[in-house]
Amino acid sequence: MGAPMVPNLDDRVAGPFWQAANEQRLVVQRCDACGHLRWPPLSGCPDCLDRSATWVDVAGTGRIWSFAVYHRALHPAFGADVPYVIAVIELDEGPLMTARYTGPAPLVNDQVEVFFESLVEGVTIPRFRPRSD
Ligand code: ZN
């Protein structure tokens, strides 16, 4: 069995995303020049190419935009989890976020909310589940 794939909290681009997850906050980058919200973390804005951005909190709610059921683990560390669902979530603020979905069989447009799962000491992963309200 391989070791879990652990995000690099010190990564220059993506590190702040994982640091926020450790604090149970979901964040995306907002371009300082045009205001575009983006995920995954990038060093430049895909809309205007500006290289400055600020991390901002999002509500952690959205809808399932697409999903796939994995019957073979992407990594040996996930071998015990199959089958599992990887979903593309359209956050209420707009960005698309790829994450594990946990819950009954999903449908496109299902309302979901983030929750945070501790993977190993110091590393927390955002995941999504059906919205509770
Ligand atoms: Zn921009």
GROMACS .gro file of N, CA, C and O and ligand atoms in nm:
model
  533
    1MET      N    1   0.084  -0.120   0.000
    1MET     CA    2   0.000   0.000   0.000
    1MET      C    3   0.087   0.125   0.000
    1MET      O    4   0.186   0.134   0.070
    2GLY      N    5   0.050   0.221  -0.078
    2GLY     CA    6   0.125   0.346  -0.080
    2GLY      C    7   0.081   0.438   0.032
    2GLY      O    8  -0.023   0.418   0.094
    3ALA      N    9   0.164   0.536   0.058
    3ALA     CA   10   0.127   0.637   0.157
    3ALA      C   11   0.017   0.725   0.098
    3ALA      O   12   0.007   0.739  -0.023
    4PRO      N   13  -0.066   0.783   0.184
    4PRO     CA   14  -0.168   0.875   0.131
    4PRO      C   15  -0.104   0.988   0.054
    4PRO      O   16   0.008   1.029   0.084
    5MET      N   17  -0.175   1.035  -0.048
    5MET     CA   18  -0.127   1.151  -0.122
    5MET      C   19  -0.156   1.273  -0.036
    5MET      O   20  -0.272   1.307  -0.012
    6VAL      N   21  -0.052   1.333   0.014
    6VAL     CA   22  -0.068   1.444   0.108
    6VAL      C   23  -0.041   1.576   0.037
    6VAL      O   24   0.064   1.593  -0.024
    7PRO      N   25  -0.136   1.670   0.044
    7PRO     CA   26  -0.112   1.801  -0.019
    7PRO      C   27   0.006   1.871   0.046
    7PRO      O   28   0.033   1.853   0.165
    8ASN      N   29   0.073   1.953  -0.031
    8ASN     CA   30   0.187   2.030   0.018
    8ASN      C   31   0.137   2.166   0.068
    8ASN      O   32   0.104   2.254  -0.012
    9LEU      N   33   0.133   2.182   0.201
    9LEU     CA   34   0.082   2.306   0.259
    9LEU      C   35   0.172   2.425   0.232
    9LEU      O   36   0.132   2.538   0.249
   10ASP      N   37   0.296   2.397   0.192
   10ASP     CA   38   0.390   2.504   0.165
   10ASP      C   39   0.397   2.540   0.017
   10ASP      O   40   0.475   2.626  -0.023
   11ASP      N   41   0.315   2.472  -0.064
   11ASP     CA   42   0.318   2.502  -0.208
   11ASP      C   43   0.287   2.650  -0.231
   11ASP      O   44   0.193   2.705  -0.174
   12ARG      N   45   0.367   2.712  -0.318
   12ARG     CA   46   0.356   2.856  -0.339
   12ARG      C   47   0.218   2.895  -0.392
   12ARG      O   48   0.163   2.998  -0.357
   13VAL      N   49   0.160   2.810  -0.478
   13VAL     CA   50   0.032   2.844  -0.539
   13VAL      C   51  -0.085   2.786  -0.459
   13VAL      O   52  -0.178   2.857  -0.423
   14ALA      N   53  -0.080   2.655  -0.431
   14ALA     CA   54  -0.196   2.588  -0.373
   14ALA      C   55  -0.192   2.581  -0.221
   14ALA      O   56  -0.293   2.549  -0.157
   15GLY      N   57  -0.076   2.609  -0.158
   15GLY     CA   58  -0.063   2.596  -0.013
   15GLY      C   59  -0.173   2.666   0.067
   15GLY      O   60  -0.228   2.607   0.160
   16PRO      N   61  -0.207   2.790   0.033
   16PRO     CA   62  -0.310   2.859   0.112
   16PRO      C   63  -0.446   2.789   0.110
   16PRO      O   64  -0.521   2.797   0.208
   17PHE      N   65  -0.475   2.717   0.000
   17PHE     CA   66  -0.601   2.643  -0.004
   17PHE      C   67  -0.603   2.536   0.104
   17PHE      O   68  -0.702   2.520   0.176
   18TRP      N   69  -0.490   2.462   0.115
   18TRP     CA   70  -0.484   2.353   0.214
   18TRP      C   71  -0.472   2.407   0.356
   18TRP      O   72  -0.522   2.346   0.450
   19GLN      N   73  -0.403   2.520   0.373
   19GLN     CA   74  -0.396   2.580   0.507
   19GLN      C   75  -0.535   2.622   0.554
   19GLN      O   76  -0.571   2.601   0.670
   20ALA      N   77  -0.615   2.679   0.463
   20ALA     CA   78  -0.752   2.718   0.498
   20ALA      C   79  -0.836   2.595   0.531
   20ALA      O   80  -0.916   2.596   0.626
   21ALA      N   81  -0.817   2.488   0.454
   21ALA     CA   82  -0.893   2.365   0.481
   21ALA      C   83  -0.865   2.314   0.622
   21ALA      O   84  -0.954   2.263   0.690
   22ASN      N   85  -0.741   2.329   0.666
   22ASN     CA   86  -0.706   2.288   0.803
   22ASN      C   87  -0.785   2.367   0.906
   22ASN      O   88  -0.806   2.320   1.018
   23GLU      N   89  -0.827   2.488   0.867
   23GLU     CA   90  -0.908   2.572   0.957
   23GLU      C   91  -1.056   2.557   0.924
   23GLU      O   92  -1.137   2.641   0.963
   24GLN      N   93  -1.092   2.453   0.847
   24GLN     CA   94  -1.230   2.426   0.809
   24GLN      C   95  -1.290   2.543   0.731
   24GLN      O   96  -1.407   2.576   0.747
   25ARG      N   97  -1.207   2.605   0.648
   25ARG     CA   98  -1.256   2.710   0.559
   25ARG      C   99  -1.232   2.669   0.416
   25ARG      O  100  -1.127   2.613   0.383
   26LEU      N  101  -1.332   2.697   0.330
   26LEU     CA  102  -1.316   2.671   0.187
   26LEU      C  103  -1.286   2.805   0.120
   26LEU      O  104  -1.361   2.902   0.139
   27VAL      N  105  -1.178   2.811   0.046
   27VAL     CA  106  -1.136   2.937  -0.016
   27VAL      C  107  -1.108   2.917  -0.164
   27VAL      O  108  -1.075   2.806  -0.210
   28VAL      N  109  -1.124   3.025  -0.239
   28VAL     CA  110  -1.085   3.029  -0.380
   28VAL      C  111  -1.007   3.158  -0.400
   28VAL      O  112  -1.006   3.247  -0.314
   29GLN      N  113  -0.940   3.168  -0.515
   29GLN     CA  114  -0.866   3.290  -0.546
   29GLN      C  115  -0.958   3.390  -0.617
   29GLN      O  116  -1.035   3.351  -0.705
   30ARG      N  117  -0.945   3.517  -0.580
   30ARG     CA  118  -1.013   3.625  -0.651
   30ARG      C  119  -0.907   3.713  -0.714
   30ARG      O  120  -0.817   3.766  -0.648
   31CYS      N  121  -0.917   3.729  -0.846
   31CYS     CA  122  -0.820   3.812  -0.918
   31CYS      C  123  -0.829   3.956  -0.868
   31CYS      O  124  -0.938   4.014  -0.860
   32ASP      N  125  -0.713   4.013  -0.834
   32ASP     CA  126  -0.709   4.150  -0.785
   32ASP      C  127  -0.742   4.251  -0.895
   32ASP      O  128  -0.784   4.364  -0.866
   33ALA      N  129  -0.723   4.212  -1.020
   33ALA     CA  130  -0.744   4.306  -1.130
   33ALA      C  131  -0.889   4.306  -1.180
   33ALA      O  132  -0.948   4.412  -1.198
   34CYS      N  133  -0.947   4.187  -1.201
   34CYS     CA  134  -1.080   4.181  -1.263
   34CYS      C  135  -1.186   4.119  -1.174
   34CYS      O  136  -1.305   4.119  -1.208
   35GLY      N  137  -1.147   4.062  -1.058
   35GLY     CA  138  -1.245   4.008  -0.966
   35GLY      C  139  -1.288   3.866  -0.995
   35GLY      O  140  -1.369   3.809  -0.921
   36HIS      N  141  -1.234   3.806  -1.102
   36HIS     CA  142  -1.271   3.669  -1.138
   36HIS      C  143  -1.236   3.573  -1.024
   36HIS      O  144  -1.126   3.578  -0.970
   37LEU      N  145  -1.330   3.486  -0.987
   37LEU     CA  146  -1.305   3.383  -0.886
   37LEU      C  147  -1.260   3.257  -0.955
   37LEU      O  148  -1.322   3.215  -1.053
   38ARG      N  149  -1.152   3.195  -0.903
   38ARG     CA  150  -1.101   3.077  -0.972
   38ARG      C  151  -1.062   2.966  -0.876
   38ARG      O  152  -1.019   2.988  -0.764
   39TRP      N  153  -1.076   2.845  -0.925
   39TRP     CA  154  -1.027   2.722  -0.865
   39TRP      C  155  -1.013   2.624  -0.979
   39TRP      O  156  -1.097   2.623  -1.066
   40PRO      N  157  -0.911   2.540  -0.985
   40PRO     CA  158  -0.804   2.521  -0.887
   40PRO      C  159  -0.708   2.640  -0.881
   40PRO      O  160  -0.712   2.728  -0.967
   41PRO      N  161  -0.624   2.641  -0.777
   41PRO     CA  162  -0.529   2.750  -0.760
   41PRO      C  163  -0.437   2.763  -0.882
   41PRO      O  164  -0.385   2.665  -0.933
   42LEU      N  165  -0.422   2.886  -0.928
   42LEU     CA  166  -0.336   2.916  -1.043
   42LEU      C  167  -0.252   3.038  -1.011
   42LEU      O  168  -0.292   3.124  -0.932
   43SER      N  169  -0.137   3.049  -1.075
   43SER     CA  170  -0.050   3.163  -1.050
   43SER      C  171  -0.093   3.285  -1.130
   43SER      O  172  -0.045   3.395  -1.106
   44GLY      N  173  -0.184   3.268  -1.225
   44GLY     CA  174  -0.232   3.381  -1.304
   44GLY      C  175  -0.380   3.367  -1.333
   44GLY      O  176  -0.436   3.258  -1.327
   45CYS      N  177  -0.443   3.480  -1.365
   45CYS     CA  178  -0.587   3.481  -1.392
   45CYS      C  179  -0.615   3.429  -1.533
   45CYS      O  180  -0.559   3.480  -1.630
   46PRO      N  181  -0.704   3.327  -1.546
   46PRO     CA  182  -0.734   3.277  -1.680
   46PRO      C  183  -0.815   3.376  -1.763
   46PRO      O  184  -0.820   3.365  -1.886
   47ASP      N  185  -0.876   3.475  -1.697
   47ASP     CA  186  -0.956   3.573  -1.771
   47ASP      C  187  -0.872   3.690  -1.822
   47ASP      O  188  -0.884   3.729  -1.937
   48CYS      N  189  -0.788   3.747  -1.734
   48CYS     CA  190  -0.717   3.870  -1.774
   48CYS      C  191  -0.565   3.856  -1.764
   48CYS      O  192  -0.493   3.951  -1.794
   49LEU      N  193  -0.516   3.739  -1.719
   49LEU     CA  194  -0.373   3.707  -1.711
   49LEU      C  195  -0.300   3.782  -1.600
   49LEU      O  196  -0.178   3.767  -1.585
   50ASP      N  197  -0.371   3.862  -1.520
   50ASP     CA  198  -0.304   3.931  -1.409
   50ASP      C  199  -0.252   3.826  -1.310
   50ASP      O  200  -0.311   3.720  -1.293
   51ARG      N  201  -0.140   3.856  -1.246
   51ARG     CA  202  -0.077   3.757  -1.159
   51ARG      C  203  -0.099   3.782  -1.010
   51ARG      O  204  -0.045   3.709  -0.927
   52SER      N  205  -0.179   3.881  -0.975
   52SER     CA  206  -0.206   3.904  -0.833
   52SER      C  207  -0.347   3.857  -0.800
   52SER      O  208  -0.440   3.875  -0.878
   53ALA      N  209  -0.361   3.792  -0.683
   53ALA     CA  210  -0.490   3.741  -0.643
   53ALA      C  211  -0.497   3.737  -0.490
   53ALA      O  212  -0.395   3.737  -0.422
   54THR      N  213  -0.618   3.734  -0.439
   54THR     CA  214  -0.643   3.728  -0.295
   54THR      C  215  -0.731   3.607  -0.268
   54THR      O  216  -0.825   3.579  -0.342
   55TRP      N  217  -0.695   3.533  -0.162
   55TRP     CA  218  -0.778   3.419  -0.122
   55TRP      C  219  -0.901   3.470  -0.048
   55TRP      O  220  -0.889   3.551   0.044
   56VAL      N  221  -1.019   3.423  -0.088
   56VAL     CA  222  -1.143   3.466  -0.023
   56VAL      C  223  -1.224   3.343   0.016
   56VAL      O  224  -1.222   3.239  -0.052
   57ASP      N  225  -1.295   3.354   0.128
   57ASP     CA  226  -1.382   3.245   0.174
   57ASP      C  227  -1.505   3.235   0.085
   57ASP      O  228  -1.560   3.336   0.041
   58VAL      N  229  -1.548   3.112   0.059
   58VAL     CA  230  -1.677   3.089  -0.006
   58VAL      C  231  -1.764   3.010   0.091
   58VAL      O  232  -1.715   2.953   0.189
   59ALA      N  233  -1.895   3.007   0.061
   59ALA     CA  234  -1.992   2.949   0.156
   59ALA      C  235  -1.977   2.797   0.170
   59ALA      O  236  -2.014   2.740   0.272
   60GLY      N  237  -1.923   2.732   0.065
   60GLY     CA  238  -1.912   2.587   0.071
   60GLY      C  239  -2.039   2.516   0.027
   60GLY      O  240  -2.056   2.396   0.052
   61THR      N  241  -2.128   2.589  -0.040
   61THR     CA  242  -2.250   2.529  -0.093
   61THR      C  243  -2.250   2.542  -0.245
   61THR      O  244  -2.189   2.632  -0.301
   62GLY      N  245  -2.321   2.448  -0.308
   62GLY     CA  246  -2.327   2.450  -0.453
   62GLY      C  247  -2.414   2.336  -0.503
   62GLY      O  248  -2.494   2.280  -0.428
   63ARG      N  249  -2.392   2.301  -0.631
   63ARG     CA  250  -2.470   2.192  -0.689
   63ARG      C  251  -2.375   2.102  -0.767
   63ARG      O  252  -2.269   2.144  -0.813
   64ILE      N  253  -2.417   1.978  -0.781
   64ILE     CA  254  -2.337   1.884  -0.858
   64ILE      C  255  -2.351   1.919  -1.006
   64ILE      O  256  -2.461   1.921  -1.061
   65TRP      N  257  -2.237   1.949  -1.066
   65TRP     CA  258  -2.231   1.987  -1.208
   65TRP      C  259  -2.207   1.863  -1.293
   65TRP      O  260  -2.259   1.849  -1.402
   66SER      N  261  -2.127   1.770  -1.238
   66SER     CA  262  -2.099   1.642  -1.303
   66SER      C  263  -2.038   1.551  -1.199
   66SER      O  264  -1.995   1.597  -1.093
   67PHE      N  265  -2.035   1.422  -1.228
   67PHE     CA  266  -1.969   1.332  -1.134
   67PHE      C  267  -1.929   1.203  -1.206
   67PHE      O  268  -1.977   1.174  -1.316
   68ALA      N  269  -1.839   1.129  -1.143
   68ALA     CA  270  -1.798   0.999  -1.194
   68ALA      C  271  -1.782   0.904  -1.076
   68ALA      O  272  -1.740   0.944  -0.968
   69VAL      N  273  -1.821   0.779  -1.096
   69VAL     CA  274  -1.804   0.676  -0.994
   69VAL      C  275  -1.675   0.601  -1.027
   69VAL      O  276  -1.662   0.543  -1.135
   70TYR      N  277  -1.580   0.604  -0.934
   70TYR     CA  278  -1.451   0.538  -0.954
   70TYR      C  279  -1.459   0.396  -0.900
   70TYR      O  280  -1.479   0.375  -0.782
   71HIS      N  281  -1.441   0.300  -0.991
   71HIS     CA  282  -1.439   0.159  -0.949
   71HIS      C  283  -1.296   0.108  -0.934
   71HIS      O  284  -1.276   0.000  -0.881
   72ARG      N  285  -1.202   0.184  -0.986
   72ARG     CA  286  -1.060   0.155  -0.962
   72ARG      C  287  -0.999   0.278  -0.896
   72ARG      O  288  -1.021   0.391  -0.942
   73ALA      N  289  -0.924   0.254  -0.790
   73ALA     CA  290  -0.869   0.367  -0.716
   73ALA      C  291  -0.766   0.440  -0.800
   73ALA      O  292  -0.682   0.378  -0.867
   74LEU      N  293  -0.770   0.572  -0.792
   74LEU     CA  294  -0.672   0.655  -0.862
   74LEU      C  295  -0.533   0.635  -0.802
   74LEU      O  296  -0.432   0.651  -0.868
   75HIS      N  297  -0.530   0.601  -0.673
   75HIS     CA  298  -0.404   0.584  -0.600
   75HIS      C  299  -0.424   0.469  -0.501
   75HIS      O  300  -0.535   0.452  -0.448
   76PRO      N  301  -0.323   0.385  -0.478
   76PRO     CA  302  -0.340   0.272  -0.387
   76PRO      C  303  -0.394   0.311  -0.249
   76PRO      O  304  -0.465   0.231  -0.185
   77ALA      N  305  -0.367   0.433  -0.205
   77ALA     CA  306  -0.415   0.477  -0.074
   77ALA      C  307  -0.568   0.481  -0.068
   77ALA      O  308  -0.627   0.475   0.039
   78PHE      N  309  -0.631   0.490  -0.187
   78PHE     CA  310  -0.777   0.497  -0.191
   78PHE      C  311  -0.839   0.361  -0.220
   78PHE      O  312  -0.959   0.348  -0.240
   79GLY      N  313  -0.756   0.254  -0.221
   79GLY     CA  314  -0.802   0.123  -0.263
   79GLY      C  315  -0.919   0.070  -0.183
   79GLY      O  316  -1.007   0.003  -0.237
   80ALA      N  317  -0.920   0.098  -0.053
   80ALA     CA  318  -1.028   0.046   0.031
   80ALA      C  319  -1.157   0.124   0.012
   80ALA      O  320  -1.262   0.082   0.060
   81ASP      N  321  -1.151   0.235  -0.059
   81ASP     CA  322  -1.268   0.323  -0.070
   81ASP      C  323  -1.357   0.292  -0.190
   81ASP      O  324  -1.469   0.340  -0.197
   82VAL      N  325  -1.307   0.218  -0.288
   82VAL     CA  326  -1.385   0.199  -0.410
   82VAL      C  327  -1.512   0.118  -0.385
   82VAL      O  328  -1.509   0.029  -0.301
   83PRO      N  329  -1.623   0.141  -0.454
   83PRO     CA  330  -1.637   0.254  -0.546
   83PRO      C  331  -1.658   0.384  -0.469
   83PRO      O  332  -1.720   0.385  -0.365
   84TYR      N  333  -1.606   0.495  -0.524
   84TYR     CA  334  -1.630   0.626  -0.464
   84TYR      C  335  -1.663   0.725  -0.574
   84TYR      O  336  -1.641   0.699  -0.692
   85VAL      N  337  -1.720   0.837  -0.532
   85VAL     CA  338  -1.769   0.935  -0.628
   85VAL      C  339  -1.681   1.060  -0.625
   85VAL      O  340  -1.657   1.116  -0.518
   86ILE      N  341  -1.631   1.098  -0.741
   86ILE     CA  342  -1.564   1.227  -0.757
   86ILE      C  343  -1.661   1.318  -0.833
   86ILE      O  344  -1.710   1.280  -0.940
   87ALA      N  345  -1.692   1.431  -0.774
   87ALA     CA  346  -1.789   1.522  -0.834
   87ALA      C  347  -1.724   1.654  -0.870
   87ALA      O  348  -1.625   1.695  -0.809
   88VAL      N  349  -1.778   1.716  -0.972
   88VAL     CA  350  -1.745   1.855  -1.003
   88VAL      C  351  -1.860   1.938  -0.947
   88VAL      O  352  -1.975   1.920  -0.987
   89ILE      N  353  -1.827   2.021  -0.850
   89ILE     CA  354  -1.927   2.102  -0.781
   89ILE      C  355  -1.923   2.243  -0.837
   89ILE      O  356  -1.816   2.306  -0.842
   90GLU      N  357  -2.038   2.294  -0.880
   90GLU     CA  358  -2.046   2.436  -0.915
   90GLU      C  359  -2.080   2.511  -0.787
   90GLU      O  360  -2.193   2.501  -0.736
   91LEU      N  361  -1.982   2.580  -0.731
   91LEU     CA  362  -2.004   2.656  -0.609
   91LEU      C  363  -2.105   2.768  -0.635
   91LEU      O  364  -2.115   2.820  -0.747
   92ASP      N  365  -2.179   2.806  -0.530
   92ASP     CA  366  -2.278   2.914  -0.547
   92ASP      C  367  -2.212   3.042  -0.597
   92ASP      O  368  -2.277   3.123  -0.664
   93GLU      N  369  -2.082   3.059  -0.566
   93GLU     CA  370  -2.011   3.179  -0.610
   93GLU      C  371  -1.962   3.168  -0.755
   93GLU      O  372  -1.909   3.264  -0.809
   94GLY      N  373  -1.974   3.048  -0.816
   94GLY     CA  374  -1.940   3.034  -0.957
   94GLY      C  375  -1.833   2.933  -0.994
   94GLY      O  376  -1.849   2.861  -1.092
   95PRO      N  377  -1.719   2.928  -0.922
   95PRO     CA  378  -1.614   2.836  -0.964
   95PRO      C  379  -1.657   2.689  -0.958
   95PRO      O  380  -1.743   2.653  -0.876
   96LEU      N  381  -1.596   2.609  -1.044
   96LEU     CA  382  -1.614   2.464  -1.041
   96LEU      C  383  -1.504   2.404  -0.956
   96LEU      O  384  -1.387   2.439  -0.971
   97MET      N  385  -1.540   2.313  -0.864
   97MET     CA  386  -1.444   2.251  -0.775
   97MET      C  387  -1.460   2.100  -0.780
   97MET      O  388  -1.570   2.049  -0.769
   98THR      N  389  -1.350   2.030  -0.800
   98THR     CA  390  -1.352   1.884  -0.804
   98THR      C  391  -1.321   1.830  -0.664
   98THR      O  392  -1.224   1.873  -0.601
   99ALA      N  393  -1.405   1.738  -0.617
   99ALA     CA  394  -1.385   1.685  -0.482
   99ALA      C  395  -1.458   1.552  -0.467
   99ALA      O  396  -1.544   1.517  -0.548
  100ARG      N  397  -1.423   1.480  -0.363
  100ARG     CA  398  -1.495   1.358  -0.329
  100ARG      C  399  -1.635   1.394  -0.280
  100ARG      O  400  -1.654   1.490  -0.207
  101TYR      N  401  -1.735   1.314  -0.325
  101TYR     CA  402  -1.872   1.328  -0.277
  101TYR      C  403  -1.905   1.207  -0.193
  101TYR      O  404  -1.874   1.092  -0.231
  102THR      N  405  -1.969   1.228  -0.080
  102THR     CA  406  -2.011   1.120   0.008
  102THR      C  407  -2.161   1.131   0.032
  102THR      O  408  -2.209   1.238   0.069
  103GLY      N  409  -2.234   1.023   0.009
  103GLY     CA  410  -2.378   1.026   0.033
  103GLY      C  411  -2.449   0.930  -0.059
  103GLY      O  412  -2.385   0.850  -0.127
  104PRO      N  413  -2.584   0.939  -0.062
  104PRO     CA  414  -2.660   0.853  -0.155
  104PRO      C  415  -2.624   0.886  -0.299
  104PRO      O  416  -2.569   0.992  -0.327
  105ALA      N  417  -2.657   0.793  -0.390
  105ALA     CA  418  -2.622   0.811  -0.531
  105ALA      C  419  -2.660   0.951  -0.577
  105ALA      O  420  -2.775   0.991  -0.565
  106PRO      N  421  -2.564   1.026  -0.630
  106PRO     CA  422  -2.591   1.165  -0.666
  106PRO      C  423  -2.658   1.179  -0.801
  106PRO      O  424  -2.655   1.088  -0.885
  107LEU      N  425  -2.720   1.293  -0.822
  107LEU     CA  426  -2.773   1.332  -0.952
  107LEU      C  427  -2.720   1.471  -0.984
  107LEU      O  428  -2.697   1.552  -0.893
  108VAL      N  429  -2.705   1.497  -1.113
  108VAL     CA  430  -2.666   1.632  -1.154
  108VAL      C  431  -2.771   1.731  -1.100
  108VAL      O  432  -2.890   1.702  -1.101
  109ASN      N  433  -2.723   1.843  -1.051
  109ASN     CA  434  -2.803   1.952  -0.993
  109ASN      C  435  -2.838   1.931  -0.846
  109ASN      O  436  -2.898   2.019  -0.785
  110ASP      N  437  -2.803   1.816  -0.786
  110ASP     CA  438  -2.825   1.799  -0.642
  110ASP      C  439  -2.752   1.909  -0.565
  110ASP      O  440  -2.638   1.943  -0.597
  111GLN      N  441  -2.818   1.963  -0.463
  111GLN     CA  442  -2.757   2.065  -0.377
  111GLN      C  443  -2.663   1.998  -0.277
  111GLN      O  444  -2.702   1.898  -0.214
  112VAL      N  445  -2.544   2.051  -0.263
  112VAL     CA  446  -2.445   1.990  -0.175
  112VAL      C  447  -2.380   2.097  -0.088
  112VAL      O  448  -2.391   2.217  -0.114
  113GLU      N  449  -2.312   2.048   0.016
  113GLU     CA  450  -2.237   2.138   0.106
  113GLU      C  451  -2.105   2.073   0.139
  113GLU      O  452  -2.092   1.951   0.141
  114VAL      N  453  -2.008   2.157   0.170
  114VAL     CA  454  -1.876   2.107   0.204
  114VAL      C  455  -1.874   2.052   0.347
  114VAL      O  456  -1.954   2.096   0.431
  115PHE      N  457  -1.790   1.954   0.371
  115PHE     CA  458  -1.751   1.918   0.507
  115PHE      C  459  -1.603   1.886   0.501
  115PHE      O  460  -1.546   1.871   0.392
  116PHE      N  461  -1.542   1.879   0.617
  116PHE     CA  462  -1.396   1.865   0.619
  116PHE      C  463  -1.358   1.736   0.690
  116PHE      O  464  -1.411   1.706   0.796
  117GLU      N  465  -1.270   1.662   0.628
  117GLU     CA  466  -1.227   1.535   0.682
  117GLU      C  467  -1.077   1.537   0.704
  117GLU      O  468  -1.000   1.572   0.614
  118SER      N  469  -1.037   1.500   0.825
  118SER     CA  470  -0.894   1.495   0.856
  118SER      C  471  -0.834   1.370   0.792
  118SER      O  472  -0.877   1.259   0.817
  119LEU      N  473  -0.734   1.392   0.705
  119LEU     CA  474  -0.672   1.280   0.634
  119LEU      C  475  -0.561   1.220   0.720
  119LEU      O  476  -0.561   1.101   0.749
  120VAL      N  477  -0.468   1.302   0.757
  120VAL     CA  478  -0.363   1.266   0.851
  120VAL      C  479  -0.341   1.391   0.937
  120VAL      O  480  -0.396   1.498   0.907
  121GLU      N  481  -0.261   1.378   1.040
  121GLU     CA  482  -0.234   1.491   1.128
  121GLU      C  483  -0.191   1.613   1.047
  121GLU      O  484  -0.095   1.606   0.969
  122GLY      N  485  -0.264   1.723   1.061
  122GLY     CA  486  -0.225   1.846   0.995
  122GLY      C  487  -0.274   1.861   0.852
  122GLY      O  488  -0.246   1.962   0.789
  123VAL      N  489  -0.345   1.762   0.800
  123VAL     CA  490  -0.395   1.770   0.663
  123VAL      C  491  -0.545   1.740   0.662
  123VAL      O  492  -0.587   1.631   0.701
  124THR      N  493  -0.623   1.837   0.618
  124THR     CA  494  -0.768   1.825   0.613
  124THR      C  495  -0.813   1.842   0.469
  124THR      O  496  -0.765   1.931   0.399
  125ILE      N  497  -0.906   1.755   0.428
  125ILE     CA  498  -0.952   1.753   0.290
  125ILE      C  499  -1.098   1.798   0.284
  125ILE      O  500  -1.181   1.745   0.357
  126PRO      N  501  -1.130   1.897   0.199
  126PRO     CA  502  -1.270   1.931   0.180
  126PRO      C  503  -1.341   1.825   0.095
  126PRO      O  504  -1.287   1.778  -0.006
  127ARG      N  505  -1.457   1.785   0.142
  127ARG     CA  506  -1.541   1.691   0.066
  127ARG      C  507  -1.682   1.746   0.066
  127ARG      O  508  -1.712   1.840   0.140
  128PHE      N  509  -1.769   1.685  -0.016
  128PHE     CA  510  -1.906   1.736  -0.027
  128PHE      C  511  -2.006   1.626   0.004
  128PHE      O  512  -1.978   1.508  -0.015
  129ARG      N  513  -2.122   1.668   0.054
  129ARG     CA  514  -2.231   1.576   0.089
  129ARG      C  515  -2.362   1.648   0.059
  129ARG      O  516  -2.363   1.772   0.038
  130PRO      N  517  -2.475   1.576   0.060
  130PRO     CA  518  -2.603   1.643   0.034
  130PRO      C  519  -2.625   1.756   0.134
  130PRO      O  520  -2.591   1.745   0.252
  131ARG      N  521  -2.684   1.863   0.085
  131ARG     CA  522  -2.707   1.979   0.169
  131ARG      C  523  -2.812   1.944   0.275
  131ARG      O  524  -2.913   1.882   0.246
  132SER      N  525  -2.788   1.988   0.399
  132SER     CA  526  -2.872   1.945   0.510
  132SER      C  527  -2.994   2.033   0.531
  132SER      O  528  -3.089   1.993   0.595
  133ASP      N  529  -2.994   2.158   0.476
  133ASP     CA  530  -3.111   2.245   0.503
  133ASP      C  531  -3.218   2.234   0.396
  133ASP      O  532  -3.201   2.173   0.294
  134ZN      ZN  533  -0.840   3.868  -1.380
   0.00000   0.00000   0.00000
